[in-house]
Amino acid sequence: MASSIFSSIFTSISALVARSPSVLGSRCVSSTTNSSSQSAASSSSSSCCSLLLPCSSSSSSSSLDTVASPPLPRHSRPPPLPRGIPRPPHVPHCPRRTAPAPAPPRLPPTARHHHRVQAPAAAPGHVPLPHPHRRSTLNKDYDVIILGTGLKECVLGSLLASLGKKVLHVDRSARHGGESASLSPLDIAYRYFDVPGSPPATMGCGHAWKLDLLPKFLMAGGQLMKILTRLDALRFLDLRVVDASFLYKSGRIHKVPATESEALTSGLMGLFEKRRFRKFFLYALNFDQQDPRTHEGVDPLKTTVRDLFGIFDFGHDVRAFAGHVLALSRTNSYLDHPCLETLAKIQLYALSLAKNGRSPYLYPRCGIGELAQAFGRLTASRGGVFLMNTPVDDILVRDGRVVGIRSKSQITGCSQLICDPSYAPGLVRRVGQVIRAICILGHPVRNTDGAGSGLVIIPCTQTNRRSDIYVFLASSMHDVAPQGKYIAIVSTAVESTDPEREIQPALELLEPIEQKFFFLSDLHMPNEPGTKSQIFVTTSYDATANFESACHDIKEIYRKVTGSKLNLD
């Protein structure tokens, strides 16, 4: 009887995969190293150049206005470039194109005569790297200037460069990736987090460590994988399957079933709960918004998730499993929303699991920072220019519309500008904070069967919080740590004045911990859409476990910049 319960579930997953070729027809991802991808990445990066900038908000007047940037934060001081990993497209000594550069165009007279604004002092020790082509590069005009080299900015740069637009990436830091970078070697992480001293010898080779500032996994059938496939950026990456997904329940970590045999023996539900869940899961897999016959009397635009769970007589444990593990909802607010979105998320989980086999998640070899670098290489191969370690003193605005940027005494013109929130503090508002803790371990996490990678979900119902806590696991299997060492990154939304205490339940699961790095990240949202000023500010990275919300922001800015939707189907 129990076997028939789950055999029908996995049969339905196969049927869902068969009718969704657009999601699963992309390039397969191997768990082994792709040497040809690495060689393609290194050959492409050899044609790149190096760049950077800092910035501000805008105002409107009849003449050209400027907005000065705030002083650089302490942690923005550029660390030296790490050795032993593929160089990003901003390496200063990379050869440039040999074709003679055209005469640099100049801004109109009305744009050249602007008010002088005293530039803010650079942070102590922040000295721009010399670049022989910096003057000729900055004096040109571009279709789009992008401030920052985070993942969102690099994805947008690749998408716009693929349309034939002239793209200039500028970053005030010498480290590529912004908030989505991976810190390496380990002594750079010690300096970044102001940890006194140097890593002990027991940590192993420092260059073997890559510590992610942005802990997230890719969904195998998600939006970011579709973008990577569409732009042919997978040739610059080696994506590997994450071992497993886990759920914290009653003080213990349980593996989320990925196969029929695991579902039969799982202790997450009792037999009668499994029967009720089977009925719901088959309903979710067969649901098709365009086919009313699959709705079974449920209006997906009006029926809430709470009411839908009530129809299937779900208890608290089954609700937590369906909503927080399959739909990956961070809070319980999803219960009062229409069920259409939750059903779509459950289908995405099932499709991704069917593609990978062990779990629905993927993770890049050498860390999340490789994602931004892959898109950066792609942009450079299509004519995009990168300036790293370059200060941005002002964003230039005339008649309420952006016309360029000023870096020291040089002006670069553009018709549109994209930036992360740190470059335009006057155009954003803070809406919250995320606390993250990078933990270095000398052992695998308990009750994970020695998993070298995985996602542990601690539902808010288990900790009396409003938000879930996520624990991201990685190790040498993804080349982010030496052999025998493990990385666990705890992440959640801040709900009190003592953030470190909020993540204590997760830290207790990881003991003993050899080294911890705590850091808070502000969440910023733009105050206006930017369609009038043509200054488009990306949102900060939230505490979700994957990149689906980040891709939503990317698609929205792409629509505003180009006037058309980004179709990934």
mmCIF file of C-alpha atoms in Angstrom, residues 10 32 51 76 78 83 95 117 168 182 215 258 296 319 332 334 340 342 362 411 423 496 536 550:
data_model
loop_
_atom_site.group_PDB
_atom_site.id
_atom_site.type_symbol
_atom_site.label_atom_id
_atom_site.label_comp_id
_atom_site.label_asym_id
_atom_site.label_seq_id
_atom_site.Cartn_x
_atom_site.Cartn_y
_atom_site.Cartn_z
ATOM 1 C CA PHE A 10 7.038 9.786 -9.125
ATOM 2 C CA THR A 32 32.099 16.270 -12.738
ATOM 3 C CA LEU A 51 37.536 49.118 -14.549
ATOM 4 C CA SER A 76 34.989 48.565 0.455
ATOM 5 C CA PRO A 78 39.986 46.628 -2.254
ATOM 6 C CA ARG A 83 45.751 33.644 -7.064
ATOM 7 C CA PRO A 95 45.552 42.606 -23.628
ATOM 8 C CA VAL A 117 30.663 69.784 -6.824
ATOM 9 C CA LEU A 168 30.377 50.110 -19.607
ATOM 10 C CA SER A 182 33.417 34.836 -2.997
ATOM 11 C CA PRO A 215 24.551 32.114 0.231
ATOM 12 C CA ALA A 258 14.282 12.547 -3.222
ATOM 13 C CA GLU A 296 -11.122 20.424 -9.369
ATOM 14 C CA ARG A 319 1.804 22.309 5.967
ATOM 15 C CA ASN A 332 3.780 31.872 6.845
ATOM 16 C CA TYR A 334 1.951 32.673 1.930
ATOM 17 C CA LEU A 340 -1.574 29.859 -7.767
ATOM 18 C CA THR A 342 2.503 28.261 -4.314
ATOM 19 C CA LEU A 362 22.872 23.438 -8.208
ATOM 20 C CA ILE A 411 33.087 62.651 -17.920
ATOM 21 C CA TYR A 423 25.837 53.988 -5.691
ATOM 22 C CA SER A 496 15.066 41.877 16.725
ATOM 23 C CA PHE A 536 17.499 52.087 -12.544
ATOM 24 C CA ALA A 550 16.693 38.183 -7.887
#
